[in-house]
Coordinates of C-alpha atoms and ligand atoms in Angstrom, one line a residue:
M172 CA -34.9 0.0 11.9
E173 CA -33.2 -2.9 10.2
S174 CA -29.7 -2.0 9.0
S175 CA -28.3 -3.6 5.8
P176 CA -25.3 -5.9 6.2
K177 CA -22.0 -4.1 6.0
I178 CA -20.2 -4.3 2.7
L179 CA -17.2 -6.3 4.0
A180 CA -19.1 -8.3 6.6
G181 CA -17.5 -11.8 6.9
K182 CA -14.4 -10.8 5.0
K183 CA -10.9 -11.2 6.5
G184 CA -7.9 -9.2 5.6
V185 CA -4.2 -8.6 6.4
V186 CA -2.6 -5.1 6.3
F187 CA 1.1 -4.6 5.7
G188 CA 2.6 -1.1 6.3
V189 CA 1.1 0.6 9.3
A190 CA 3.8 2.6 11.0
N191 CA 1.7 5.2 12.8
K192 CA -1.7 6.9 12.7
R193 CA -0.8 8.9 9.7
S194 CA 0.0 5.9 7.6
I195 CA -2.0 5.3 4.4
A196 CA -2.3 1.7 5.5
W197 CA -4.0 2.8 8.7
A198 CA -6.4 5.1 6.8
I199 CA -7.4 2.2 4.5
A200 CA -7.6 -0.3 7.4
Q201 CA -10.0 1.9 9.3
A202 CA -12.3 2.1 6.2
L203 CA -12.1 -1.7 5.8
A204 CA -12.8 -2.3 9.5
D205 CA -15.7 0.2 9.5
A206 CA -17.2 -1.8 6.6
G207 CA -17.1 -5.0 8.7
A208 CA -13.9 -6.6 7.7
Q209 CA -11.9 -8.6 10.4
L210 CA -8.3 -7.5 10.1
A211 CA -4.8 -8.7 11.0
F212 CA -1.7 -6.5 10.9
T213 CA 2.0 -6.7 10.5
Y214 CA 4.7 -4.4 11.7
Q215 CA 8.3 -3.9 10.6
G216 CA 10.8 -4.2 13.4
E217 CA 10.7 -3.8 17.2
R218 CA 11.0 0.0 16.8
L219 CA 7.4 0.2 15.5
K220 CA 5.9 -2.6 17.6
E221 CA 4.5 -0.6 20.5
N222 CA 3.0 2.1 18.2
V223 CA 1.3 -0.3 15.9
E224 CA 0.1 -2.4 18.9
E225 CA -1.6 0.7 20.4
L226 CA -3.4 1.4 17.1
T227 CA -4.5 -2.1 16.3
G228 CA -5.7 -2.6 19.9
T229 CA -8.5 -0.2 19.1
F230 CA -10.0 -3.0 16.9
G231 CA -10.2 -5.2 20.0
P232 CA -7.6 -7.3 22.0
G233 CA -8.0 -10.2 19.6
T234 CA -6.6 -8.4 16.6
P235 CA -3.7 -10.5 15.2
L236 CA -0.4 -8.6 15.0
Y237 CA 2.7 -10.2 13.6
P238 CA 6.2 -9.0 13.0
C239 CA 7.2 -9.0 9.3
D240 CA 10.2 -7.8 7.4
V241 CA 9.0 -8.2 3.8
T242 CA 12.6 -8.7 2.7
R243 CA 12.7 -12.0 4.6
D244 CA 11.0 -15.0 3.0
E245 CA 10.8 -16.8 6.4
D246 CA 8.9 -13.8 7.9
I247 CA 6.4 -13.9 5.1
T248 CA 6.0 -17.7 5.4
R249 CA 5.4 -17.3 9.2
V250 CA 2.8 -14.6 8.7
F251 CA 0.7 -16.7 6.3
D252 CA 1.1 -19.8 8.5
S253 CA -0.2 -17.7 11.4
L254 CA -3.1 -16.3 9.4
G255 CA -4.0 -19.9 8.4
K256 CA -4.3 -20.8 12.1
D257 CA -5.9 -17.5 13.3
F258 CA -8.3 -16.8 10.3
G259 CA -8.4 -20.0 8.3
T260 CA -9.1 -18.2 5.0
L261 CA -8.3 -14.7 3.7
D262 CA -10.1 -12.3 1.4
I263 CA -8.1 -9.1 1.4
V264 CA -4.3 -8.2 1.4
L265 CA -3.2 -4.6 1.6
H266 CA 0.4 -3.9 0.6
S267 CA 1.4 -0.4 1.7
V268 CA 5.2 -0.8 2.0
A269 CA 8.0 1.1 0.3
F270 CA 11.6 2.0 1.1
A271 CA 14.6 3.4 -0.7
P272 CA 17.8 4.6 1.1
K273 CA 17.4 8.3 1.8
D274 CA 20.4 9.4 -0.2
A275 CA 18.8 7.8 -3.3
L276 CA 15.8 10.2 -3.0
E277 CA 18.1 13.2 -3.1
G278 CA 20.2 14.4 -6.0
L279 CA 20.2 12.7 -9.4
F280 CA 18.8 9.3 -10.4
I281 CA 21.9 8.7 -12.5
N282 CA 23.9 8.4 -9.2
T283 CA 21.7 5.5 -7.8
S284 CA 24.0 2.8 -6.4
R285 CA 23.5 -0.8 -7.2
E286 CA 22.6 -1.5 -3.6
A287 CA 20.0 1.3 -3.3
F288 CA 18.4 0.1 -6.5
R289 CA 18.3 -3.5 -5.2
V290 CA 16.9 -2.5 -1.8
A291 CA 14.2 -0.2 -3.3
H292 CA 13.0 -3.0 -5.6
D293 CA 13.2 -5.7 -3.0
V294 CA 11.2 -3.8 -0.4
S295 CA 8.8 -1.9 -2.6
A296 CA 8.1 -4.2 -5.6
Y297 CA 9.3 -7.8 -5.1
S298 CA 7.5 -7.9 -1.7
L299 CA 4.1 -7.7 -3.4
V300 CA 4.9 -10.8 -5.5
A301 CA 6.0 -12.7 -2.3
L302 CA 2.9 -11.6 -0.4
A303 CA 0.6 -12.6 -3.3
R304 CA 2.2 -16.1 -3.4
G305 CA 1.8 -16.5 0.3
A306 CA -1.8 -15.3 0.4
A307 CA -3.2 -17.2 -2.7
P308 CA -3.5 -20.6 -0.9
L309 CA -5.6 -18.9 1.8
M310 CA -8.0 -17.5 -0.8
P311 CA -10.1 -20.5 -2.0
N312 CA -13.1 -18.2 -2.5
G313 CA -11.1 -15.6 -4.5
G314 CA -9.9 -12.3 -3.0
S315 CA -8.5 -8.8 -3.5
I316 CA -4.8 -7.8 -3.3
I317 CA -4.2 -4.0 -3.2
A318 CA -0.9 -2.2 -3.5
M319 CA -0.1 1.5 -3.2
S320 CA 1.6 3.4 -6.0
Y321 CA 2.5 6.9 -7.0
Y322 CA 2.6 8.9 -10.3
G323 CA 6.4 8.9 -10.2
A324 CA 6.0 5.3 -11.7
V325 CA 4.8 6.8 -14.9
K326 CA 6.3 10.3 -15.2
V327 CA 9.4 11.9 -13.8
I328 CA 9.0 13.5 -10.4
P329 CA 12.3 15.2 -9.5
H330 CA 14.0 13.3 -6.6
Y331 CA 11.6 10.4 -6.6
N332 CA 14.3 8.7 -8.6
V333 CA 14.7 5.0 -7.9
M334 CA 11.3 4.9 -6.1
G335 CA 9.7 5.8 -9.4
V336 CA 11.5 2.9 -11.1
A337 CA 10.4 0.6 -8.2
K338 CA 6.8 1.8 -8.5
A339 CA 6.9 1.1 -12.2
A340 CA 8.0 -2.5 -11.4
L341 CA 5.2 -2.6 -8.8
E342 CA 2.5 -1.6 -11.2
A343 CA 3.8 -4.1 -13.8
S344 CA 3.8 -6.7 -11.1
V345 CA 0.2 -5.9 -10.3
R346 CA -0.7 -6.7 -14.0
Y347 CA 1.2 -10.0 -14.1
L348 CA -0.2 -11.0 -10.7
A349 CA -3.7 -10.2 -12.0
Y350 CA -3.1 -12.5 -14.9
D351 CA -1.7 -15.4 -12.9
L352 CA -4.4 -15.1 -10.1
G353 CA -7.4 -14.3 -12.3
P354 CA -8.4 -18.0 -12.8
K355 CA -8.6 -18.2 -9.0
K356 CA -10.9 -15.2 -8.8
I357 CA -8.1 -13.3 -7.0
R358 CA -7.9 -9.7 -8.2
C359 CA -4.8 -7.5 -7.9
N360 CA -5.0 -3.7 -8.3
A361 CA -3.1 -0.6 -7.2
I362 CA -4.2 2.7 -5.8
S363 CA -2.0 5.6 -7.1
A364 CA -2.3 8.3 -4.4
G365 CA -1.6 11.9 -4.6
P366 CA 1.0 13.1 -2.1
V367 CA 0.0 12.6 1.6
N368 CA 1.9 13.9 4.6
T369 CA 3.0 10.6 6.2
L370 CA 6.1 9.4 8.0
A371 CA 7.5 8.3 4.6
A372 CA 7.0 11.8 3.2
R373 CA 8.5 13.6 6.2
G374 CA 11.9 15.0 5.6
I375 CA 11.6 14.9 1.8
A376 CA 12.9 18.2 0.6
G377 CA 10.2 20.3 -1.1
F378 CA 7.3 18.1 0.0
T379 CA 5.3 21.0 1.4
S380 CA 5.7 22.9 -2.0
M381 CA 4.5 19.7 -3.7
L382 CA 1.3 19.7 -1.7
K383 CA 0.8 23.4 -2.7
Y384 CA 1.5 22.5 -6.3
Y385 CA -1.3 20.0 -6.3
E386 CA -3.7 22.5 -4.8
E387 CA -2.9 24.9 -7.6
H388 CA -2.8 22.5 -10.6
A389 CA -5.0 19.4 -9.9
P390 CA -8.5 19.7 -11.4
L391 CA -10.1 19.5 -7.9
K392 CA -7.7 22.2 -6.6
R393 CA -7.0 20.4 -3.4
N394 CA -5.0 17.6 -1.8
I395 CA -6.5 14.2 -1.0
E396 CA -7.7 12.9 2.4
G397 CA -7.0 9.6 4.1
R398 CA -10.7 9.0 4.0
E399 CA -10.7 9.1 0.2
L400 CA -7.9 6.5 0.1
G401 CA -10.0 4.4 2.5
D402 CA -13.1 4.6 0.2
A403 CA -11.0 3.6 -2.9
G404 CA -9.6 0.7 -0.8
L405 CA -13.1 -0.3 0.2
F406 CA -14.2 -0.4 -3.5
L407 CA -11.2 -2.5 -4.5
A408 CA -11.5 -4.8 -1.4
S409 CA -15.3 -5.4 -1.8
D410 CA -17.5 -7.2 -4.3
M411 CA -18.2 -3.8 -5.9
S412 CA -15.1 -4.3 -8.0
T413 CA -15.3 -8.0 -8.9
A414 CA -14.6 -7.3 -12.6
T415 CA -11.7 -5.0 -12.0
T416 CA -8.2 -6.4 -11.9
G417 CA -4.7 -5.3 -13.0
Q418 CA -5.7 -1.7 -12.8
V419 CA -4.1 1.4 -11.3
L420 CA -6.8 3.6 -9.7
Y421 CA -5.8 7.2 -9.3
V422 CA -6.9 8.9 -6.1
D423 CA -5.1 12.2 -6.8
S424 CA -7.6 15.0 -7.2
G425 CA -7.3 14.4 -11.0
Y426 CA -3.7 15.5 -11.2
E427 CA -2.8 12.5 -13.5
I428 CA -4.9 13.7 -16.5
M429 CA -3.1 17.0 -16.8
G430 CA -0.7 17.8 -19.7
M431 CA 0.0 21.3 -18.5
Ligands
LIG102 O1 6.5 6.5 -2.2 C1 6.7 7.6 -1.6 C2 7.8 7.7 -0.5 C3 8.4 6.3 -0.1 C4 9.7 6.4 0.6 C5 10.0 7.4 1.5 C6 11.2 7.4 2.2 C7 11.6 8.6 3.1 C8 12.6 8.1 4.1 C9 10.6 5.5 0.4 N1 11.8 5.4 1.0 C10 12.1 6.4 1.9 N2 13.3 6.3 2.5 C11 13.6 7.1 3.6 O2 14.8 7.1 4.1 N3 5.9 8.7 -1.8 C12 5.0 8.6 -2.9 C13 6.1 10.0 -1.1 C14 7.1 10.8 -1.9 O3 8.4 10.6 -1.7 C15 9.1 11.5 -2.5 C16 8.1 12.2 -3.2 C17 6.8 11.8 -2.8 C18 5.5 12.3 -3.3 C19 10.4 11.7 -2.8 C20 10.8 12.6 -3.6 C21 9.9 13.4 -4.3 C22 8.6 13.2 -4.1

């Protein structure tokens, strides 16, 4: 039996934001790799190096892995220089990076410090702009840039606080990047995921009751699976979505459509 070529065969991508096997970045990376994409990865800090090395090693010993703190311009420059040498060109960038100081995700938004506001926006929103600028010269054939968002960008989710404001900036950045990069056939979209139990969600007060709330109130009456984020990533990364840019695609069991 002849098998049809895989949907991402010949495409090359880089994934920012794998911390461990529960990371959304890892779920999407697996879907992209299964579809035939050749992937490179970055990790944030020595603390995560071994863990990420072990995961990416499953794609073969030749899988590029670079350190990258997205708040450092020189790190980002070095990553795309390395990608130019290792891959030549690039088709896909996955941005799955966010951070706000823990105390800013507790209590009231009104108490957000200037520094927590700055850090949240630097790590979670500005970094997408910096990555897009680094990636574009490596995308002469066009490409797909994908960011991860959350409904707290649009409506108030208690305690999401400054992350909601940063995700609003991220979603607006997706639109402005889509406009700037459109003439180069580079698309930029976001996936707005329902809550997922990752390292980033661990320790967030009330997270378990949040999962339960989705089960009770979302149209599909359940939470989402990593595989479903992978499939949405696959759509946005592939030539299935060549007329879609600047969008936020909800993968949230339908929660976003509800008024009550
Ligand atoms: O975007 C997120 C979480 C991102 C995140 C998580 C942490 C935890 C550890 C950013 N910064 C930090 N800083 C830390 O120190 N989500 C969509 C998951 C999330 O986080 C929430 C949520 C949901 C959902 C926080 C409060 C309320 C709901």
